[in-house]
PDB file of C-alpha atoms in Angstrom:
ATOM      1  CA  MET A1252     103.512 108.075 172.931  1.00 93.00           C
ATOM      2  CA  ASP A1253     102.176 104.564 172.475  1.00 94.00           C
ATOM      3  CA  PHE A1254     104.011 101.640 170.915  1.00 95.00           C
ATOM      4  CA  GLU A1255     103.131  98.046 170.180  1.00 94.00           C
ATOM      5  CA  VAL A1256     106.315  95.999 169.959  1.00 94.00           C
ATOM      6  CA  LYS A1257     106.331  92.536 168.411  1.00 93.00           C
ATOM      7  CA  THR A1258     109.869  92.320 167.019  1.00 93.00           C
ATOM      8  CA  TYR A1259     113.391  93.506 167.774  1.00 93.00           C
ATOM      9  CA  ALA A1260     113.177  95.864 164.778  1.00 96.00           C
ATOM     10  CA  ALA A1261     110.056  97.415 166.317  1.00 95.00           C
ATOM     11  CA  LEU A1262     111.892  97.623 169.657  1.00 95.00           C
ATOM     12  CA  ARG A1263     114.749  99.584 168.088  1.00 96.00           C
ATOM     13  CA  ALA A1264     112.300 101.877 166.271  1.00 97.00           C
ATOM     14  CA  ALA A1265     110.287 102.559 169.455  1.00 97.00           C
ATOM     15  CA  ILE A1266     113.424 103.348 171.434  1.00 97.00           C
ATOM     16  CA  ARG A1267     114.740 105.646 168.706  1.00 97.00           C
ATOM     17  CA  GLU A1268     111.420 107.519 168.407  1.00 97.00           C
ATOM     18  CA  PHE A1269     110.990 107.941 172.154  1.00 97.00           C
ATOM     19  CA  CYS A1270     114.594 109.055 172.690  1.00 96.00           C
ATOM     20  CA  ASP A1271     114.268 111.565 169.817  1.00 97.00           C
ATOM     21  CA  PHE A1272     111.178 112.891 171.587  1.00 96.00           C
ATOM     22  CA  LEU A1273     113.108 113.227 174.856  1.00 95.00           C
ATOM     23  CA  ALA A1274     115.908 115.085 173.075  1.00 95.00           C
ATOM     24  CA  SER A1275     113.371 117.444 171.485  1.00 95.00           C
ATOM     25  CA  VAL A1276     112.072 118.495 174.910  1.00 93.00           C
ATOM     26  CA  GLY A1277     115.580 119.093 176.239  1.00 92.00           C
ATOM     27  CA  ALA A1278     116.112 115.980 178.349  1.00 92.00           C
ATOM     28  CA  SER A1279     119.708 115.448 179.415  1.00 92.00           C
ATOM     29  CA  ALA A1280     121.917 112.875 177.723  1.00 93.00           C
ATOM     30  CA  ASP A1281     121.907 110.885 180.991  1.00 93.00           C
ATOM     31  CA  CYS A1282     118.104 110.800 181.051  1.00 93.00           C
ATOM     32  CA  ILE A1283     117.976 109.677 177.432  1.00 94.00           C
ATOM     33  CA  PHE A1284     120.562 106.961 178.097  1.00 94.00           C
ATOM     34  CA  ASP A1285     118.688 105.744 181.184  1.00 94.00           C
ATOM     35  CA  SER A1286     115.387 105.672 179.278  1.00 95.00           C
ATOM     36  CA  ARG A1287     116.994 103.783 176.396  1.00 95.00           C
ATOM     37  CA  LEU A1288     118.492 101.221 178.793  1.00 93.00           C
ATOM     38  CA  ALA A1289     115.228 100.718 180.687  1.00 93.00           C
ATOM     39  CA  MET A1290     113.172 100.337 177.509  1.00 94.00           C
ATOM     40  CA  SER A1291     115.688  97.952 176.002  1.00 93.00           C
ATOM     41  CA  GLU A1292     115.791  95.738 179.083  1.00 90.00           C
ATOM     42  CA  LEU A1293     112.075  95.665 179.878  1.00 89.00           C
ATOM     43  CA  ILE A1294     110.721  95.363 176.342  1.00 90.00           C
ATOM     44  CA  GLY A1295     113.528  92.996 175.398  1.00 89.00           C
ATOM     45  CA  ASN A1296     112.485  90.746 178.283  1.00 84.00           C
ATOM     46  CA  VAL A1297     108.965  90.549 176.874  1.00 86.00           C
ATOM     47  CA  LEU A1298     110.302  89.537 173.460  1.00 87.00           C
ATOM     48  CA  ARG A1299     112.896  87.153 174.876  1.00 83.00           C
ATOM     49  CA  HIS A1300     110.949  85.405 177.638  1.00 79.00           C
ATOM     50  CA  SER A1301     107.385  85.231 176.358  1.00 78.00           C
ATOM     51  CA  ASP A1302     105.438  84.704 173.186  1.00 75.00           C
ATOM     52  CA  GLY A1303     103.733  88.000 173.877  1.00 76.00           C
ATOM     53  CA  VAL A1304     103.621  91.505 172.547  1.00 89.00           C
ATOM     54  CA  ALA A1305     104.863  94.513 174.523  1.00 90.00           C
ATOM     55  CA  PHE A1306     102.602  97.529 174.843  1.00 92.00           C
ATOM     56  CA  VAL A1307     104.484 100.674 175.811  1.00 93.00           C
ATOM     57  CA  LYS A1308     103.236 104.088 176.914  1.00 94.00           C
ATOM     58  CA  GLY A1309     105.826 106.795 177.354  1.00 94.00           C
ATOM     59  CA  ASN A1310     105.229 110.354 178.462  1.00 92.00           C
ATOM     60  CA  ILE A1311     106.498 113.159 180.650  1.00 93.00           C
ATOM     61  CA  GLN A1312     104.781 114.268 183.848  1.00 91.00           C
ATOM     62  CA  ASP A1313     106.266 117.074 185.951  1.00 89.00           C
ATOM     63  CA  ASP A1314     109.834 116.689 184.611  1.00 90.00           C
ATOM     64  CA  VAL A1315     109.723 112.915 185.031  1.00 92.00           C
ATOM     65  CA  VAL A1316     109.788 110.338 182.245  1.00 94.00           C
ATOM     66  CA  VAL A1317     107.028 107.808 182.861  1.00 94.00           C
ATOM     67  CA  LEU A1318     107.258 104.497 181.005  1.00 93.00           C
ATOM     68  CA  GLU A1319     104.529 101.878 181.330  1.00 92.00           C
ATOM     69  CA  ILE A1320     105.324  98.518 179.787  1.00 90.00           C
ATOM     70  CA  CYS A1321     102.760  95.736 179.626  1.00 89.00           C
ATOM     71  CA  SER A1322     102.928  92.340 178.017  1.00 86.00           C
ATOM     72  CA  SER A1323     100.135  90.311 176.516  1.00 80.00           C
ATOM     73  CA  THR A1324     101.607  87.590 178.763  1.00 76.00           C
ATOM     74  CA  PRO A1325     101.561  89.159 182.274  1.00 71.00           C
ATOM     75  CA  PHE A1326     104.719  89.011 184.367  1.00 69.00           C
ATOM     76  CA  LYS A1327     105.051  89.854 188.046  1.00 69.00           C
ATOM     77  CA  PRO A1328     108.675  90.844 188.786  1.00 70.00           C
ATOM     78  CA  PRO A1329     110.044  90.801 192.312  1.00 65.00           C
ATOM     79  CA  GLN A1330     109.455  93.975 194.310  1.00 73.00           C
ATOM     80  CA  LYS A1331     113.159  94.349 194.956  1.00 76.00           C
ATOM     81  CA  SER A1332     115.797  93.288 192.463  1.00 70.00           C
ATOM     82  CA  ARG A1333     119.206  92.036 193.460  1.00 71.00           C
ATOM     83  CA  LEU A1334     122.563  91.872 191.763  1.00 69.00           C
ATOM     84  CA  VAL A1335     123.249  88.345 190.592  1.00 67.00           C
ATOM     85  CA  ASP A1336     126.529  86.492 190.895  1.00 72.00           C
ATOM     86  CA  VAL A1337     129.315  87.890 188.717  1.00 71.00           C
ATOM     87  CA  TYR A1338     129.429  84.650 186.681  1.00 69.00           C
ATOM     88  CA  ALA A1339     125.675  84.452 186.045  1.00 63.00           C
ATOM     89  CA  GLU A1340     124.725  84.632 182.380  1.00 67.00           C
ATOM     90  CA  HIS A1341     121.318  86.253 182.956  1.00 66.00           C
ATOM     91  CA  GLY A1342     119.403  88.189 185.572  1.00 65.00           C
ATOM     92  CA  ARG A1343     120.972  91.659 185.580  1.00 72.00           C
ATOM     93  CA  GLY A1344     118.291  93.488 183.611  1.00 74.00           C
ATOM     94  CA  LEU A1345     115.840  94.373 186.355  1.00 78.00           C
ATOM     95  CA  TYR A1346     118.709  95.325 188.649  1.00 80.00           C
ATOM     96  CA  LEU A1347     120.056  97.702 185.975  1.00 82.00           C
ATOM     97  CA  VAL A1348     116.601  99.202 185.460  1.00 85.00           C
ATOM     98  CA  ASP A1349     116.236  99.760 189.198  1.00 85.00           C
ATOM     99  CA  THR A1350     119.586 101.570 189.341  1.00 85.00           C
ATOM    100  CA  VAL A1351     118.597 104.121 186.681  1.00 85.00           C
ATOM    101  CA  CYS A1352     114.975 104.780 187.601  1.00 88.00           C
ATOM    102  CA  GLY A1353     113.725 106.679 190.601  1.00 83.00           C
ATOM    103  CA  GLU A1354     110.713 104.451 191.054  1.00 87.00           C
ATOM    104  CA  ARG A1355     109.365 101.131 189.772  1.00 84.00           C
ATOM    105  CA  SER A1356     105.936  99.693 190.419  1.00 86.00           C
ATOM    106  CA  THR A1357     103.892  96.790 189.125  1.00 83.00           C
ATOM    107  CA  GLY A1358     100.196  96.915 188.326  1.00 79.00           C
ATOM    108  CA  GLU A1359      97.619  94.198 188.880  1.00 74.00           C
ATOM    109  CA  ASP A1360      97.769  93.393 185.164  1.00 73.00           C
ATOM    110  CA  GLY A1361     101.494  92.622 185.375  1.00 71.00           C
ATOM    111  CA  GLY A1362     102.509  95.882 183.751  1.00 82.00           C
ATOM    112  CA  ILE A1363     105.623  97.672 184.962  1.00 85.00           C
ATOM    113  CA  CYS A1364     105.741 101.436 185.447  1.00 86.00           C
ATOM    114  CA  ILE A1365     109.060 103.217 185.905  1.00 85.00           C
ATOM    115  CA  LYS A1366     109.893 106.861 186.483  1.00 91.00           C
ATOM    116  CA  ILE A1367     113.121 108.620 185.542  1.00 91.00           C
ATOM    117  CA  LYS A1368     113.944 112.220 186.489  1.00 88.00           C
ATOM    118  CA  ILE A1369     114.578 114.330 183.373  1.00 85.00           C
ATOM    119  CA  ASN A1370     117.462 116.584 184.535  1.00 72.00           C
ATOM    120  CA  ARG A1371     117.779 119.252 181.861  1.00 63.00           C
TER     121      ARG A1371
END
């Protein structure tokens, strides 16, 4: 499934459509929750921190959810996220994504690819 996300309304619609797809193939509630959280954080960051558009590809490969998120304004996240101070107002998103996905990588174009085990 491919999505082009320019607004928060489009973000909510993309998440809803992709999570409905996951439910239709029998993904567990935990997998759907993790996918929703990862999409919300990563796409939300594009909308919040750049003037860009998020391009999202979501599919399933060998019982693994694969989400590729690119921005028209490339971003190179750190290889390893860290938990920020308890009083920090921002900076938890990538850490949360890393806790729910089995793997995260960054392409040369600044796109982020994450993988989440389906668990049926």
